[in-house]
Coordinates of C-alpha atoms and ligand atoms in Angstrom, one line a residue:
X850 CA 65.7 68.3 -64.4
X851 CA 63.4 68.3 -67.2
X852 CA 64.5 64.8 -68.1
X853 CA 63.3 62.5 -65.3
X854 CA 60.0 63.3 -65.9
X855 CA 57.6 60.5 -67.7
X856 CA 54.6 61.2 -69.8
X857 CA 51.5 61.8 -66.5
X858 CA 48.9 63.7 -65.8
X859 CA 48.8 67.6 -66.2
X860 CA 52.5 67.2 -67.8
X861 CA 53.1 69.0 -71.4
X862 CA 54.1 66.2 -73.4
X863 CA 56.2 66.7 -76.6
X864 CA 56.4 64.2 -79.2
X865 CA 57.4 63.5 -83.4
X866 CA 54.7 60.9 -84.9
X867 CA 54.3 59.1 -88.1
X868 CA 50.3 57.5 -88.1
X869 CA 50.1 54.9 -90.4
X870 CA 46.7 53.0 -91.5
X871 CA 46.3 49.2 -91.8
X872 CA 47.9 48.5 -94.9
X873 CA 51.1 50.9 -93.9
X874 CA 50.6 54.3 -95.3
X875 CA 51.3 57.4 -93.9
X876 CA 47.9 59.1 -92.9
X877 CA 49.4 61.7 -91.1
X878 CA 53.0 62.5 -89.4
X879 CA 54.4 65.1 -87.3
X880 CA 56.5 68.2 -89.0
X881 CA 59.9 69.7 -88.4
X882 CA 58.2 70.6 -85.5
X883 CA 57.3 67.7 -82.5
X884 CA 53.6 67.9 -81.6
X885 CA 52.9 68.9 -78.3
X886 CA 49.6 68.1 -75.9
X887 CA 48.4 67.9 -72.2
X888 CA 48.6 64.2 -70.5
X889 CA 45.4 63.7 -69.5
X890 CA 42.6 65.7 -71.1
X891 CA 42.0 64.0 -73.8
X892 CA 43.4 65.9 -76.9
X893 CA 45.2 62.4 -78.4
X894 CA 43.2 59.8 -79.4
X895 CA 42.1 57.7 -75.9
X896 CA 44.1 54.9 -77.0
X897 CA 47.5 56.5 -77.6
X898 CA 47.7 58.4 -74.6
X899 CA 46.5 55.5 -72.4
X900 CA 49.8 53.2 -74.2
X901 CA 52.0 57.0 -73.8
X902 CA 52.0 56.6 -69.5
X903 CA 54.9 56.1 -68.1
X904 CA 57.3 56.9 -71.6
X905 CA 60.4 59.2 -70.9
X906 CA 62.5 61.3 -73.4
X907 CA 64.1 59.4 -75.7
X908 CA 61.5 56.8 -75.5
X909 CA 60.3 55.7 -78.8
X910 CA 57.0 53.4 -78.9
X911 CA 55.1 51.9 -81.8
X912 CA 51.4 51.7 -80.8
X913 CA 48.4 49.9 -82.0
X914 CA 45.0 51.8 -81.3
X915 CA 41.6 49.9 -82.4
X916 CA 38.9 52.4 -84.0
X917 CA 37.1 52.1 -80.5
X918 CA 40.2 53.6 -78.8
X919 CA 40.2 56.5 -81.6
X920 CA 38.1 57.5 -83.9
X921 CA 35.5 55.5 -83.4
X922 CA 33.8 52.6 -85.5
X923 CA 31.9 53.3 -88.6
X924 CA 28.0 54.5 -88.4
X925 CA 26.0 52.9 -91.5
X926 CA 23.7 55.7 -93.0
X927 CA 24.9 58.7 -91.2
X928 CA 25.5 60.7 -94.9
X929 CA 23.8 63.2 -96.1
X930 CA 24.0 65.3 -99.6
X931 CA 23.4 69.1 -99.8
X932 CA 23.9 71.7 -102.2
X933 CA 27.5 73.8 -103.1
X934 CA 25.1 77.0 -100.8
X935 CA 24.3 75.4 -98.1
X936 CA 28.0 76.3 -96.8
X937 CA 29.0 79.9 -96.7
X938 CA 30.4 81.3 -100.0
X939 CA 33.7 82.0 -98.4
X940 CA 34.7 78.2 -97.0
X941 CA 37.2 76.2 -99.5
X942 CA 35.4 73.0 -99.1
X943 CA 37.4 70.0 -99.7
X944 CA 37.1 66.0 -98.8
X945 CA 37.6 65.0 -95.0
X946 CA 37.6 68.4 -94.3
X947 CA 35.9 69.3 -91.0
X948 CA 31.7 71.7 -90.8
X949 CA 30.4 72.4 -87.8
X950 CA 26.6 72.8 -88.1
X951 CA 23.8 72.7 -86.0
X952 CA 21.7 69.5 -84.7
X953 CA 18.2 69.4 -84.0
X954 CA 18.4 70.9 -81.1
X955 CA 20.4 73.7 -82.2
X956 CA 23.3 71.6 -80.0
X957 CA 26.7 72.1 -82.1
X958 CA 28.1 68.7 -84.4
X959 CA 30.9 67.7 -86.2
X960 CA 30.1 66.6 -89.6
X961 CA 32.5 66.1 -92.2
X962 CA 33.0 66.2 -95.7
X963 CA 33.1 63.2 -98.0
X964 CA 32.6 63.6 -101.5
X965 CA 32.1 66.9 -104.1
X966 CA 30.5 66.2 -106.8
X967 CA 29.8 69.4 -108.8
X968 CA 27.7 71.6 -106.9
X969 CA 26.5 67.9 -104.3
X970 CA 28.3 67.6 -101.3
X971 CA 28.0 65.0 -99.7
X972 CA 28.7 65.0 -95.7
X973 CA 29.1 62.0 -93.0
X974 CA 28.2 62.5 -89.4
X975 CA 31.5 59.7 -89.3
X976 CA 34.9 60.9 -88.8
X977 CA 37.7 60.0 -91.7
X978 CA 39.1 57.8 -89.5
X979 CA 36.5 55.8 -88.0
X980 CA 36.8 53.0 -88.3
X981 CA 40.6 52.3 -89.1
X982 CA 43.2 50.6 -87.0
X983 CA 45.6 53.2 -86.4
X984 CA 49.5 52.3 -86.0
X985 CA 51.7 55.1 -84.3
X986 CA 55.7 55.1 -84.3
X987 CA 56.1 57.8 -81.6
X988 CA 59.5 59.3 -80.7
X989 CA 59.1 61.5 -77.2
X990 CA 60.9 65.2 -77.7
X991 CA 59.8 67.0 -74.2
X992 CA 58.1 67.0 -71.1
X993 CA 57.4 70.0 -68.6
X994 CA 54.8 70.4 -65.9
X995 CA 52.0 72.1 -67.3
X996 CA 51.4 75.3 -66.2
X997 CA 47.9 77.1 -64.7
X998 CA 47.0 78.6 -67.7
X999 CA 47.1 75.3 -69.7
X1000 CA 45.7 73.4 -66.8
X1001 CA 42.8 75.9 -66.3
X1002 CA 42.2 75.4 -70.2
X1003 CA 43.1 71.9 -70.4
X1004 CA 45.1 72.2 -73.6
X1005 CA 48.9 72.7 -74.2
X1006 CA 49.8 76.1 -75.3
X1007 CA 52.7 77.3 -77.1
X1008 CA 56.4 77.7 -76.3
X1009 CA 56.6 80.8 -75.4
X1010 CA 53.4 80.9 -73.6
X1011 CA 51.7 82.4 -75.8
X1012 CA 47.7 81.7 -76.3
X1013 CA 47.5 81.1 -79.9
X1014 CA 43.4 80.2 -80.4
Ligands
ZN1176 ZN1 43.8 77.9 -74.1

């Protein structure tokens, strides 16, 4: 029956994708196994989620997503240089990796490593893909109704139903 389902809220979608930037450089792609997400919960970028609606298994989609509907417009003056010792000793720092921090009011804040020069680490509030127009090539591999657990959690679980985080 699952081949009759279309992409809609409350369904788990498994899809293969290739993501390129304006220059055609591959930024990201699904591996051997397709990526699974729960539709309607903002688990993928809004501009792609919106364009997925109504697709069925086997359908292909070429979607262009503007920064406003992806990782946001790049903001200026949101970087800071900190010393390596500000991070846990065992943390392996890499350019582009997210770092969880605490905002001025103690609220959780997501930062990204922009540059590493010796012991100086530049962190930024801009997501590495902020300001970029994204070009997706998508192929729908599977669509199924989400189970109660997935709906309660707001995300898809593995094929074996195991809670993996
Ligand atoms: Zn969960």
